Each structure stands twice: as structure tokens, then as C-alpha cells.
mmCIF file of C-alpha atoms and ligand atoms in Angstrom:
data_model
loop_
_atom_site.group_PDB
_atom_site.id
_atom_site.type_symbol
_atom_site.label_atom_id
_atom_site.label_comp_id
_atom_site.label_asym_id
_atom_site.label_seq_id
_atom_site.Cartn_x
_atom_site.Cartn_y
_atom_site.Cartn_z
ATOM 1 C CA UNK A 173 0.000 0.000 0.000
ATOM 2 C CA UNK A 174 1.709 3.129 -1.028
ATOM 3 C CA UNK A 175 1.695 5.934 2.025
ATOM 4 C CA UNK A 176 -1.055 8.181 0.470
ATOM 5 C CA UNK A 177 -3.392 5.554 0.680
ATOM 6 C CA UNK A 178 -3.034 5.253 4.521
ATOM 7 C CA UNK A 179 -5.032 6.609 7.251
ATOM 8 C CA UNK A 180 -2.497 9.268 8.581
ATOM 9 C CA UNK A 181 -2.524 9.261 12.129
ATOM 10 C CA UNK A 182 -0.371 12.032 14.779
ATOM 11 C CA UNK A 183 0.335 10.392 18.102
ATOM 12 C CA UNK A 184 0.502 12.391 21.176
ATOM 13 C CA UNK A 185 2.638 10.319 23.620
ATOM 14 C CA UNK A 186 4.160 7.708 21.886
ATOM 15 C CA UNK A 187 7.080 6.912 24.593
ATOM 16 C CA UNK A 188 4.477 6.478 27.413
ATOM 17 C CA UNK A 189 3.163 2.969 28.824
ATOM 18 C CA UNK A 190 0.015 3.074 26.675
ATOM 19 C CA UNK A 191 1.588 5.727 23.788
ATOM 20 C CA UNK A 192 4.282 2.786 23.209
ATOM 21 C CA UNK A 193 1.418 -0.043 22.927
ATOM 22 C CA UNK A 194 -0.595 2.035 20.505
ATOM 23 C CA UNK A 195 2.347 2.662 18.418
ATOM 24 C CA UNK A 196 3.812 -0.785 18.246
ATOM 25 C CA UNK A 197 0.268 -2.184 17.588
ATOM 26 C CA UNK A 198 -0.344 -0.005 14.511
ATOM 27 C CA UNK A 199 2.572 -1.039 13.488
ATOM 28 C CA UNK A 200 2.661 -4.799 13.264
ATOM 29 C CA UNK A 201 -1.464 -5.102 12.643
ATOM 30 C CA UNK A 202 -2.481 -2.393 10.579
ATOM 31 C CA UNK A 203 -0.497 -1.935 7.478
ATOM 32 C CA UNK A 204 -3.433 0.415 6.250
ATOM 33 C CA UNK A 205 -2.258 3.261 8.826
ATOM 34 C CA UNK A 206 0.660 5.227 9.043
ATOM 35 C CA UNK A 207 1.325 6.494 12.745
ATOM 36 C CA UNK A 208 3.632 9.160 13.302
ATOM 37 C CA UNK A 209 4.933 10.291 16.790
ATOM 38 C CA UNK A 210 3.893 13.686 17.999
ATOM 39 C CA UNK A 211 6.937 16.504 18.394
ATOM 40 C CA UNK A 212 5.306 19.044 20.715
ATOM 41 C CA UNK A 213 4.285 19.625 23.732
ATOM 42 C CA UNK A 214 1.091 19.906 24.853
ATOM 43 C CA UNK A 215 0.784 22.881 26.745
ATOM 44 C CA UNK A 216 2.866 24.834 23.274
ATOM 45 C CA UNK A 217 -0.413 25.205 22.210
ATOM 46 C CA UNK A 218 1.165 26.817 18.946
ATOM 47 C CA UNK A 219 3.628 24.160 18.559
ATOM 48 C CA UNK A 220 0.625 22.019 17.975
ATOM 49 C CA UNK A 221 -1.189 24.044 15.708
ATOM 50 C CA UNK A 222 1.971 23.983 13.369
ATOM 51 C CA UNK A 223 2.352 20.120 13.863
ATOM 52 C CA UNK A 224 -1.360 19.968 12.485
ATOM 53 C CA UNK A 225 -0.792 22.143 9.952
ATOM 54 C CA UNK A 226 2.343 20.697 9.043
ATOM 55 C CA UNK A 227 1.807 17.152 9.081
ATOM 56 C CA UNK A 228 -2.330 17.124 8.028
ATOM 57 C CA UNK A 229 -2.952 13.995 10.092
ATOM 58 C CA UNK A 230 -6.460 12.078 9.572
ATOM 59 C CA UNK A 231 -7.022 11.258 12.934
ATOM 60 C CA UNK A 232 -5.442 12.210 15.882
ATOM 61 C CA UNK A 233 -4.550 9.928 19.553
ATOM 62 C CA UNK A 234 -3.677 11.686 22.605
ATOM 63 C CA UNK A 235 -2.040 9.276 24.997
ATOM 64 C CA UNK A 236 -0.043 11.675 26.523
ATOM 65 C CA UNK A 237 -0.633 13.072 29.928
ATOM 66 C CA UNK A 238 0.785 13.646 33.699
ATOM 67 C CA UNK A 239 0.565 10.625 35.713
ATOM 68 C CA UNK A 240 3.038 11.715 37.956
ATOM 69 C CA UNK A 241 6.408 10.481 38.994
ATOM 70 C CA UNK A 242 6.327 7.402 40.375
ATOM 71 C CA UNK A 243 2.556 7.882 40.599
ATOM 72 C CA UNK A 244 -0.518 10.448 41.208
ATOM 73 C CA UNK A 245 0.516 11.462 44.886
ATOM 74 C CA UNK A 246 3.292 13.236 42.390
ATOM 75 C CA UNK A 247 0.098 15.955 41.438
ATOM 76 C CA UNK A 248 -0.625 16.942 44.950
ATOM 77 C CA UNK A 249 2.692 19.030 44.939
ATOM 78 C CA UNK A 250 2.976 19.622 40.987
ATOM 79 C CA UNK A 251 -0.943 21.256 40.874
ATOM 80 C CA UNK A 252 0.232 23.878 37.967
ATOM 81 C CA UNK A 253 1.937 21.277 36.148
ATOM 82 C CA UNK A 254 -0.638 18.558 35.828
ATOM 83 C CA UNK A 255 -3.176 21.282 35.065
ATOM 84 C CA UNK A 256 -1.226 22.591 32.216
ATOM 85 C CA UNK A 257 -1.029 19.195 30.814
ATOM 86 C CA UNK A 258 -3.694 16.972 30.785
ATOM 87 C CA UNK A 259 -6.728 19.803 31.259
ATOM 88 C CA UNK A 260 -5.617 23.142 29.303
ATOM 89 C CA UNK A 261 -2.898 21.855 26.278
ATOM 90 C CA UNK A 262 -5.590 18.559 26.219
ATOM 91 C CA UNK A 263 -8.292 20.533 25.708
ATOM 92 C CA UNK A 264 -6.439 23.182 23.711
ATOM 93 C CA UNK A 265 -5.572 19.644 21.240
ATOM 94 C CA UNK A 266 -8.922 19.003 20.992
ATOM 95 C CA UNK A 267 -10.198 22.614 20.073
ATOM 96 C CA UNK A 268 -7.556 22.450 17.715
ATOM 97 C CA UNK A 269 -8.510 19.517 16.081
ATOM 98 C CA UNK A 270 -12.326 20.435 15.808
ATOM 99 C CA UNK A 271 -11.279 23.412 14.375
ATOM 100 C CA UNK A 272 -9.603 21.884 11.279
ATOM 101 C CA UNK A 273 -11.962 18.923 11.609
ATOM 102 C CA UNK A 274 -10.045 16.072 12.647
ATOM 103 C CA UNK A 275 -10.836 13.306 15.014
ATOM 104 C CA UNK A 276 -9.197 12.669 17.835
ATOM 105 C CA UNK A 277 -9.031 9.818 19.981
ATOM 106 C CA UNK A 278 -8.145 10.653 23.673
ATOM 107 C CA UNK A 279 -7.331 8.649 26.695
ATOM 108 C CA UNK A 280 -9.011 9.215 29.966
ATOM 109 C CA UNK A 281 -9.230 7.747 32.700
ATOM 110 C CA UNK A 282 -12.714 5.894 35.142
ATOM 111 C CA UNK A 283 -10.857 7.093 38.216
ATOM 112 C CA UNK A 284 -13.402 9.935 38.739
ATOM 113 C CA UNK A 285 -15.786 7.394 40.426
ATOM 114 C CA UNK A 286 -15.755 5.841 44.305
ATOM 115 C CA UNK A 287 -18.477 3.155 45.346
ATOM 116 C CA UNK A 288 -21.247 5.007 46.823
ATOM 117 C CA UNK A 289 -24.883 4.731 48.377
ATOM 118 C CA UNK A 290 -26.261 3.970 44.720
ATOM 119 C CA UNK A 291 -23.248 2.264 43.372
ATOM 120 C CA UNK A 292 -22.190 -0.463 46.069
ATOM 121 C CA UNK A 293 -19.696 -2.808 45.388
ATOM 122 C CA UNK A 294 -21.068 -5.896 43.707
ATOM 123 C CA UNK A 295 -24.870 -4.312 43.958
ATOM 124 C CA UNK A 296 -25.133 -4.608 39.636
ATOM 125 C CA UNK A 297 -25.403 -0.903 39.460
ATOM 126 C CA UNK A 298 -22.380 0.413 37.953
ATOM 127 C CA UNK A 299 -21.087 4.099 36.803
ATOM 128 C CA UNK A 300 -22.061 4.684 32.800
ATOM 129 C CA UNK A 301 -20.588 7.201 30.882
ATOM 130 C CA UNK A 302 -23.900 9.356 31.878
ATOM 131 C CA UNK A 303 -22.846 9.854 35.543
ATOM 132 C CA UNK A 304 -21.092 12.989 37.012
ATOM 133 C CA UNK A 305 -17.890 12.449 38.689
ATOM 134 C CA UNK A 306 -18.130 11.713 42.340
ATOM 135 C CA UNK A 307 -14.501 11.262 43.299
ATOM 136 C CA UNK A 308 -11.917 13.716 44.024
ATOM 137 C CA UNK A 309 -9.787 12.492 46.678
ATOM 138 C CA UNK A 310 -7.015 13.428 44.531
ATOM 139 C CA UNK A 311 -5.437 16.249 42.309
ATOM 140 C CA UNK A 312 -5.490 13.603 39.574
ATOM 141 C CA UNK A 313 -8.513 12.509 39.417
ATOM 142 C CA UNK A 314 -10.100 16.035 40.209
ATOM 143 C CA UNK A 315 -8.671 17.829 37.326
ATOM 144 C CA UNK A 316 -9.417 14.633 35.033
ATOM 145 C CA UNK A 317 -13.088 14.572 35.813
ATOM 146 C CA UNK A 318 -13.072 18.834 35.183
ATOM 147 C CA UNK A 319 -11.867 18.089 31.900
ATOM 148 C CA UNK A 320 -14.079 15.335 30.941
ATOM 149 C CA UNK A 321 -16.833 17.119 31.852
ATOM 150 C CA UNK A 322 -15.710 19.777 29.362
ATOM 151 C CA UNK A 323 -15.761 17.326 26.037
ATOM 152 C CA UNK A 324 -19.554 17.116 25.406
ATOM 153 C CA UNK A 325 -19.677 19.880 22.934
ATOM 154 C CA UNK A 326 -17.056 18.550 20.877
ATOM 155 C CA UNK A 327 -18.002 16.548 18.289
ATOM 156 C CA UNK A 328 -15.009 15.118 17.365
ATOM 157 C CA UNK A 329 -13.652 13.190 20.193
ATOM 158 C CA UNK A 330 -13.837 9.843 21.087
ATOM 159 C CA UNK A 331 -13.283 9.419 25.132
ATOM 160 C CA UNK A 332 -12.138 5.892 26.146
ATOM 161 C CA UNK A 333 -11.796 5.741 30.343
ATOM 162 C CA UNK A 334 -9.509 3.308 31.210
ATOM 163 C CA UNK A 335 -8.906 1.748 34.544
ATOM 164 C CA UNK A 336 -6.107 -0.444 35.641
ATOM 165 C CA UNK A 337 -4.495 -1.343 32.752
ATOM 166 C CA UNK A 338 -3.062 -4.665 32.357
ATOM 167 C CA UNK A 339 -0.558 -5.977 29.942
ATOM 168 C CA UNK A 340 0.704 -9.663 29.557
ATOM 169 C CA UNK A 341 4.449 -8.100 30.372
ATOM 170 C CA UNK A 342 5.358 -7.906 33.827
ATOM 171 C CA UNK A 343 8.687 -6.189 32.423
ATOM 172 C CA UNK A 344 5.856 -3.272 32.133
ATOM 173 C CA UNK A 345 6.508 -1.151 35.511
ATOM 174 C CA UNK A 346 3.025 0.395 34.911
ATOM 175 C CA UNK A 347 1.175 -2.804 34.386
ATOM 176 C CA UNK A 348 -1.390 -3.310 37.466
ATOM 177 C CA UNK A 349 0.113 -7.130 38.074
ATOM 178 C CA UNK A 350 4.055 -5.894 37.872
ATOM 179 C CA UNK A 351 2.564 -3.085 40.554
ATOM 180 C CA UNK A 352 0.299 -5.396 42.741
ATOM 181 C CA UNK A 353 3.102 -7.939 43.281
ATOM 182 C CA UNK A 354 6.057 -5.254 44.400
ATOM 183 C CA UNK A 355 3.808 -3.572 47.112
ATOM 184 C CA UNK A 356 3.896 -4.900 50.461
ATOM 185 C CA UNK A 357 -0.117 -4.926 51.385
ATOM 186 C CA UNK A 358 -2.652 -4.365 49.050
ATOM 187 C CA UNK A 359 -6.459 -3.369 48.898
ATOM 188 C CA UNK A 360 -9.204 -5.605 48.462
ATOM 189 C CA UNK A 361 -11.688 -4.559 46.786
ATOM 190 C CA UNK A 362 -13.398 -5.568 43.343
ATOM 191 C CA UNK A 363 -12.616 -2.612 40.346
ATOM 192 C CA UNK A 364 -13.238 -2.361 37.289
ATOM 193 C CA UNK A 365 -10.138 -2.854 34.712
ATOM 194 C CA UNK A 366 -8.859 -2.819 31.539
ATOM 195 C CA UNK A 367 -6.736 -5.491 29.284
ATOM 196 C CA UNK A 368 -4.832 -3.565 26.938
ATOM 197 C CA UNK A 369 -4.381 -6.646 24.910
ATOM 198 C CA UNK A 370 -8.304 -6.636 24.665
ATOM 199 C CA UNK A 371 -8.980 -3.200 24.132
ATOM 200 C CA UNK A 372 -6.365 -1.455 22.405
ATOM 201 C CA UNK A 373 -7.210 -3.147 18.700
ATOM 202 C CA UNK A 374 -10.519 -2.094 19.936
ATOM 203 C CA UNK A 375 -9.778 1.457 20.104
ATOM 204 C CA UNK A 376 -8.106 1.385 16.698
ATOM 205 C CA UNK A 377 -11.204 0.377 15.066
ATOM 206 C CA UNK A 378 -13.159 3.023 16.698
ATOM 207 C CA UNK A 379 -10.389 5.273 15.175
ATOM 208 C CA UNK A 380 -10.559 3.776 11.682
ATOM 209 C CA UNK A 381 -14.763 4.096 12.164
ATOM 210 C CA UNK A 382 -14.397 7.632 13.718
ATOM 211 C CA UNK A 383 -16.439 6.606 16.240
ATOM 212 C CA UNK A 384 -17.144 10.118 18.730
ATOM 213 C CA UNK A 385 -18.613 9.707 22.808
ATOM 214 C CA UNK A 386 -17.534 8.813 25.494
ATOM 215 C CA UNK A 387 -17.354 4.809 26.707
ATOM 216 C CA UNK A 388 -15.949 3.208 29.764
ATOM 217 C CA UNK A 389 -12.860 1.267 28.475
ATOM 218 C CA UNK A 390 -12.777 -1.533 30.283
ATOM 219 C CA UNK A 391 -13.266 -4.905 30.345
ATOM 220 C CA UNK A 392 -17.161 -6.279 31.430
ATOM 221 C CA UNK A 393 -17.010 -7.305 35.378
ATOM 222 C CA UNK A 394 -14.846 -6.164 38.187
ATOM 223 C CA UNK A 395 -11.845 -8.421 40.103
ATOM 224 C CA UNK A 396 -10.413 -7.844 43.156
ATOM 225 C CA UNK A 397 -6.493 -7.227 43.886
ATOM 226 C CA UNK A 398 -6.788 -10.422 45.842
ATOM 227 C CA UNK A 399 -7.976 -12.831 43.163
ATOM 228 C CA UNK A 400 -5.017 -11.011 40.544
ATOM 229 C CA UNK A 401 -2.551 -12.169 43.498
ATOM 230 C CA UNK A 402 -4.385 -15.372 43.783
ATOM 231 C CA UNK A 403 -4.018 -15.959 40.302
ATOM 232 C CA UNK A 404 -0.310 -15.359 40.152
ATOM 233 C CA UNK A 405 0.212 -17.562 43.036
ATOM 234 C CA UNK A 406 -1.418 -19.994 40.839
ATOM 235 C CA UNK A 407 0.607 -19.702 37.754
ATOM 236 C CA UNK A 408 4.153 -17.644 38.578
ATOM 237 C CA UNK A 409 4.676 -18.124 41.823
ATOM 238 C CA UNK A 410 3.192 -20.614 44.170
ATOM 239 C CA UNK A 411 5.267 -19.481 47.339
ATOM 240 C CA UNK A 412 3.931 -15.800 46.489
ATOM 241 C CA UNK A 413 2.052 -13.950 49.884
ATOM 242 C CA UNK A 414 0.474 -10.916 50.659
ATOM 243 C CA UNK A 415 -0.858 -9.016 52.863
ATOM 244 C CA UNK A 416 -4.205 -6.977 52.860
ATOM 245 C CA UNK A 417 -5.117 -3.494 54.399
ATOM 246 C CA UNK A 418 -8.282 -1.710 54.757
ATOM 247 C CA UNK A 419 -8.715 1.911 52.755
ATOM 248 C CA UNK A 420 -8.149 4.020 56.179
ATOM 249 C CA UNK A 421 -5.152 2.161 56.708
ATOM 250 C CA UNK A 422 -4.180 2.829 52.918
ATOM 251 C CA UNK A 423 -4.720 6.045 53.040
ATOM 252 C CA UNK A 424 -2.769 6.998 55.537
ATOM 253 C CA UNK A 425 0.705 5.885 53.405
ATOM 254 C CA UNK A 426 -0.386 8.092 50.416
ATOM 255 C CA UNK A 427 -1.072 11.575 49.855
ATOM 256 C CA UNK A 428 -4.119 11.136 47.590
ATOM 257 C CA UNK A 429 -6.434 8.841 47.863
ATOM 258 C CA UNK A 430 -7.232 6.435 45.526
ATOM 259 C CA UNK A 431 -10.408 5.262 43.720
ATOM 260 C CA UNK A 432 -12.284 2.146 43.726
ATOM 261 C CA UNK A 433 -15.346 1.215 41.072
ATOM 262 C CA UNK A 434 -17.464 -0.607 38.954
ATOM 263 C CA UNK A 435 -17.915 0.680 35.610
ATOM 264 C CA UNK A 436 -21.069 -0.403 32.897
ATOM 265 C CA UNK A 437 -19.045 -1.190 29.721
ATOM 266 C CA UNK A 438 -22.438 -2.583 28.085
ATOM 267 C CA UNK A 439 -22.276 0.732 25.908
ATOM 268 C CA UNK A 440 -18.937 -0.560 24.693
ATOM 269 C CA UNK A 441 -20.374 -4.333 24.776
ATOM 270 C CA UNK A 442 -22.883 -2.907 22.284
ATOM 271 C CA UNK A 443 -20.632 -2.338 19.610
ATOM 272 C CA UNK A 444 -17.880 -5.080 20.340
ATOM 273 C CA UNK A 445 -19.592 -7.643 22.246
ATOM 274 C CA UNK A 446 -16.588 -10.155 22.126
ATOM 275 C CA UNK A 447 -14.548 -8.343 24.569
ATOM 276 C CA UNK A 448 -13.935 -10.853 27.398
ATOM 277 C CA UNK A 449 -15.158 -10.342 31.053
ATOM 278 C CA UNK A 450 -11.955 -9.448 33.138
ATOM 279 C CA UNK A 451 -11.861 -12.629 34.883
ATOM 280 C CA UNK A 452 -11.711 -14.739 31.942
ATOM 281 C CA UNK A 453 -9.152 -12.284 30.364
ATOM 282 C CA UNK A 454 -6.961 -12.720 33.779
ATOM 283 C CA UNK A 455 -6.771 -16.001 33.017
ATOM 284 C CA UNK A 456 -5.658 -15.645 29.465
ATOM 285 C CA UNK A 457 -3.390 -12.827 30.779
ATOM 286 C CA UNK A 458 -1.585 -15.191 33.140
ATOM 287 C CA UNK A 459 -1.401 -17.875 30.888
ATOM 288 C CA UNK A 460 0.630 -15.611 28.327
ATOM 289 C CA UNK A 461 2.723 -14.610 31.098
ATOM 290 C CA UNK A 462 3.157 -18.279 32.254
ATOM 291 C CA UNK A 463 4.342 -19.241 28.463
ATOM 292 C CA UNK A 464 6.886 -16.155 28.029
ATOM 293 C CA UNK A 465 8.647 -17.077 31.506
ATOM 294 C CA UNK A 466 8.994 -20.408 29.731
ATOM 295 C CA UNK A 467 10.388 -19.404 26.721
ATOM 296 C CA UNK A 468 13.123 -17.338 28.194
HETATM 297 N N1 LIG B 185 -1.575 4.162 33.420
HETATM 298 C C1 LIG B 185 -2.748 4.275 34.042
HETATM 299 O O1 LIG B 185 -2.981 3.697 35.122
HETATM 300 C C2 LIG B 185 -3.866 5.062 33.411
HETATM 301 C C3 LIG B 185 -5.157 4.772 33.788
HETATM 302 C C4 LIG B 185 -6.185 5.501 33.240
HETATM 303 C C5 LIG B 185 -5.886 6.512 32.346
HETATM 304 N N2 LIG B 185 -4.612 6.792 31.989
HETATM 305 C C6 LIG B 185 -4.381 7.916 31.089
HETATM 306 O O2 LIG B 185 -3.827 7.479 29.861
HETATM 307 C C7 LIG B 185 -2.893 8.451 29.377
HETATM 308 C C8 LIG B 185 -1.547 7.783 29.165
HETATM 309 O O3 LIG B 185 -1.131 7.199 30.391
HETATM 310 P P1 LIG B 185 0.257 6.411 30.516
HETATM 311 O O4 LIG B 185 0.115 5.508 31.672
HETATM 312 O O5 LIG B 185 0.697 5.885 29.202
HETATM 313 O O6 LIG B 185 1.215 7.615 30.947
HETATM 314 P P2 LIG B 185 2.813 7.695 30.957
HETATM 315 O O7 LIG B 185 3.441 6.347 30.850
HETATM 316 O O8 LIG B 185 3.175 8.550 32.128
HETATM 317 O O9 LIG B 185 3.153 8.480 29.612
HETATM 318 C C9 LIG B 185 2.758 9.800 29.470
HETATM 319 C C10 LIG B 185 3.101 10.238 28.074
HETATM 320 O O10 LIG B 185 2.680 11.601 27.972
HETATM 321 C C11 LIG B 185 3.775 12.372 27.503
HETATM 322 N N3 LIG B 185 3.684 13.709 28.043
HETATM 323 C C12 LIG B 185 3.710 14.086 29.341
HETATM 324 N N4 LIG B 185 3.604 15.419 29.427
HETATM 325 C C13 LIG B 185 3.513 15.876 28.154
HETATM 326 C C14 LIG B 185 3.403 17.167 27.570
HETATM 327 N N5 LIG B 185 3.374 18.256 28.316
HETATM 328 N N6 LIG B 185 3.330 17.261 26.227
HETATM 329 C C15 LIG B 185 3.387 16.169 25.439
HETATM 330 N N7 LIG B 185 3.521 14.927 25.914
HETATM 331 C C16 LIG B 185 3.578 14.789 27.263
HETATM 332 C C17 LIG B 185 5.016 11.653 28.006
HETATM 333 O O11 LIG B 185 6.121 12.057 27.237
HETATM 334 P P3 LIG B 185 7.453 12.594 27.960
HETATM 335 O O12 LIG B 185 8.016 11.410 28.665
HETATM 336 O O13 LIG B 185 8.272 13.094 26.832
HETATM 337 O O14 LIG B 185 7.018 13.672 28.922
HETATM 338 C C18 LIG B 185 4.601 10.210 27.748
HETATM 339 O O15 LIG B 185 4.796 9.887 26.399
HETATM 340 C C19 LIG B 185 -2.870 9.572 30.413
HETATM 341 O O16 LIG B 185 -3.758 10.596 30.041
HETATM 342 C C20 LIG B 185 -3.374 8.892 31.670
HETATM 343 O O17 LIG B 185 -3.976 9.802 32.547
HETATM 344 C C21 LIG B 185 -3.593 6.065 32.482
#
């Protein structure tokens, strides 16, 4: 296929933990797209402008984003930063993109949600993509659900809320599993999550199909931390142990707090009704893991 035949597509964080993924996906399974890697910074809003103008892209992904350094406690004491970032050069992306009609795919996050009175854990009643935010125990997650909130009159943006994301490499210092396993006590409480083996070739067929809303990006069902440990115990490590602590008790080693939820992914399940619920993608997940250890 000769390159002007290809869906042109500008990546906005290519050499992050999901950026990377995207990238290395399009390239091995979709010969029809050409992905190049962003240049600019966000918050250069006029940086970007020229990078549009220069490069013309068909679609747009915006994987890039604080996340702070090692994690989201970094925001708490980097406020200006993570504002800049991931609510005004985001938005200023996506303005930018409406304005010259492109559409652009961009990665948020389900963290804006905590169990609640009408969402208890295991009760069936789950956040959709309809609900307000409700959690803002951190800078994070605060700022994330501000911006979120300001998408609707776009019509050009496709929102896909992860949670959790889980790879089948534990060499993959951002992958839930690589995380769960190094930490000394753990949570225990079911959460919605999603398999970025499941749901990234997902995502670029909603960007091939310009697809616009918002949808939780997860997988169907919630797991707890404890049946992911379980799990490896099972089929890395049998002599594996943890320990468990309650929320308070959590809380007080972190300076934000974190959040824990089910999300409805039957909006996504509408439109790809093959992706597998999280505990029978765990498995698969562990099994994959299981056969690379073997093959090293
Ligand atoms: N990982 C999770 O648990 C999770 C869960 C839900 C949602 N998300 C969201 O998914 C997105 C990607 O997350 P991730 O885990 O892949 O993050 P990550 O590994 O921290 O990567 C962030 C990416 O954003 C780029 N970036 C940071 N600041 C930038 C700026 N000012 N201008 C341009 N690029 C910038 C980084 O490039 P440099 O290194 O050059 O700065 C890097 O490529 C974020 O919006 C995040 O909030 C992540």
C-alpha cells in the first residue's frame, strides 16, 4: 500500500506505557495506517497548531498526559503542572482539532468514580458514561473529571476511560500485576479494569470508524487485587504472599487517595460484544505470562 493511501494518524505520547502499545500495535497489525509520533508539547499550544498544519494527520490519539512520577501522589505538589497538561494543552488539542476537523481519539481515565450509596460494590449498578464524577480524593482525578466534563460539545472526540491497565508483560513497571506484586499490602476490593491486549485493537477500530462519545474502556465485570494475586500464586509463583489493608489504613501511606469502582461497559459491549469479562481475560493474561517465563 503506497503511504497516500493510509489513514495518517499524529500520536501524542508515543514513549508512554500506553503511547508505546498504541504505536507498536499499529505497526505490526495495521499496514493500512501510518502512525507518526507527535513533536510538541502539549501545553505549546502553537507548537501544535503547526504540527497539524504541518503534518495534516487524519485522525489524531492523545495518549499523553501527567501521571506523575512514580505515581498520582506526584500531582498533589505539581498542581500547575498537571493542570497545564492533561486539562488546558488537552483541551487546547482538541479545540484544535475540531477546528480543522479532525478526530481525535483521547485517553481518559474511570478514576473519577468511588463506590457510593447507589453504586455499592457488587450491587449490579455500575457508573455509565452518563454519571457525574463523584470522586476527588485526589489532584489527579479532580482535574481529570473537570476536563471530561468539558468534552460534550465537541463533536469530534472519542473518550475511552480506562482503569487499571493490564498488559501480559510484567517487564511493564506500569502494568497493574508488575505493581500489585512489588507492594507490600494491598487493597481488596473488586474494580473495574482494563486489558490492553483486549482493548487497544478495539480502540483502533473506533479510530478507523471515527467513532465520537464517550465509553468506559474496560473490560465487562470487576476483580479484586486479591484474586489477581491469587491468580499469580497460581501460575508464577506458588510461594507468592500478601498481605491486605483496609482503605483508612491505605490512606494513611499516600497523599491522595485512591479510587475504587465498577464501571457499565455494556455501551462498549454494544458495539464489540466479544470483549472478554476481566476474569476470563486474567486467566488468558496469566497464561501468556506463564508461556513467556517459559520461553526465556
Ligand atoms: N496508566 C494508568 O494507570 C492510566 C489509567 C487511566 C488513564 N490513563 C491515562 O492514559 C494516558 C496515558 O497514560 P500512561 O500511563 O501511558 O502515561 P505515561 O506512561 O506517564 O506516559 C505519558 C506520556 O505523555 C507524555 N507527556 C507528558 N507530558 C507531556 C506534555 N506536556 N506534552 C506532550 N507529551 C507529554 C510523556 O512524554 P514525555 O516522557 O516526553 O514527557 C509520555 O509519552 C494519560 O492521560 C493517563 O492519565 C492512564
Amino acid at each position: 500500500m503506497n503511504q497516500q493511501n493510509k489513514i495518517k494518524i499524529l500520536l501524542f505520547g508515543s514513549t508512554g506505557f500506553i503511547g508505546k502499545k498504541v504505536s507498536s500495535l499499529i505497526e505490526t497489525d495495521f499496514p493500512q495506517i501510518e502512525i507518526i509520533n507527535s513533536q510538541s508539547r502539549l501545553e505549546n499550544t502553537q507548537d501544535v497548531a503547526k504540527e497539524l498544519d504541518l503534518i495534516q494527520p487524519d485522525r489524531v490519539i492523545n495518549a499523553a498526559g501527567i501521571t506523575g512520577i512514580p505515581n498520582v501522589d506526584w500531582c498533589e505538589s505539581h498542581k500547575q503542572e498537571t493542570l497545564r497538561v492533561n486539562l488546558v494543552g488537552s483541551l487546547a488539542l482538541i479545540d484544535s482539532c475540531w477546528k480543522r476537523n479532525i478526530h481525535i481519539i483521547q485517553f481518559g481515565t474511570g478514576c473519577i468514580y468511588q463506590y457510593d450509596e447507589n453504586h455499592k460494590e457488587n450491587s449490579g449498578n455500575k457508573f455509565t458514561e452518563k454519571d457525574p464524577p463523584n470522586f476527588f480524593g485526589s489532584y489527579y482525578s479532580k482535574t481529570k473529571g473537570i476536563f471530561q466534563d468539558l468534552l460534550d460539545i465537541f463533536d469530534n472526540v472519542l473518550l475511552l476511560r480506562i482503569r487499571m491497565p493490564i498488559t501480559s508483560h510484567l517487564e511493564d513497571s506500569k502494568n497493574l500485576i508488575s505493581k500489585l506484586i512489588k507492594y507490600s499490602k494491598v487493597v481488596n476490593i473488586p474494580n473495574s479494569m482494563s486489558v490492553l491486549e483486549d482493548l487497544l485493537p478495539v480502540m483502533v477500530d473506533m479510530c478507523i470508524k471515527k467513532v465520537v462519545g464517550v465509553f468506559n474502556f474496560t473490560n465487562p465485570g470487576s476483580i479484586s487485587h486479591n484474586e489477581i494475586l491469587t491468580l499469580y500464586q497460581k501460575f508464577i509463583d506458588p510461594n507468592f504472599k500478601w498481605e491486605n489493608f483496609s482503605i483508612e489504613e491505605q490512606n494513611k501511606i499516600l497523599k491522595a487517595e485512591r479510587s475504587n469502582n465498577e464501571l457499565d461497559s455494556s455501551k462498549l459491549l454494544e458495539i464489540y460484544p466479544d470483549i472478554p469479562h476481566i476474569k476470563d481475560s486474567m486467566i488468558k493474561v496469566f497464561e501468556r505470562i506463564k508461556k513467556s517465563i517459559k520461553n526465556q
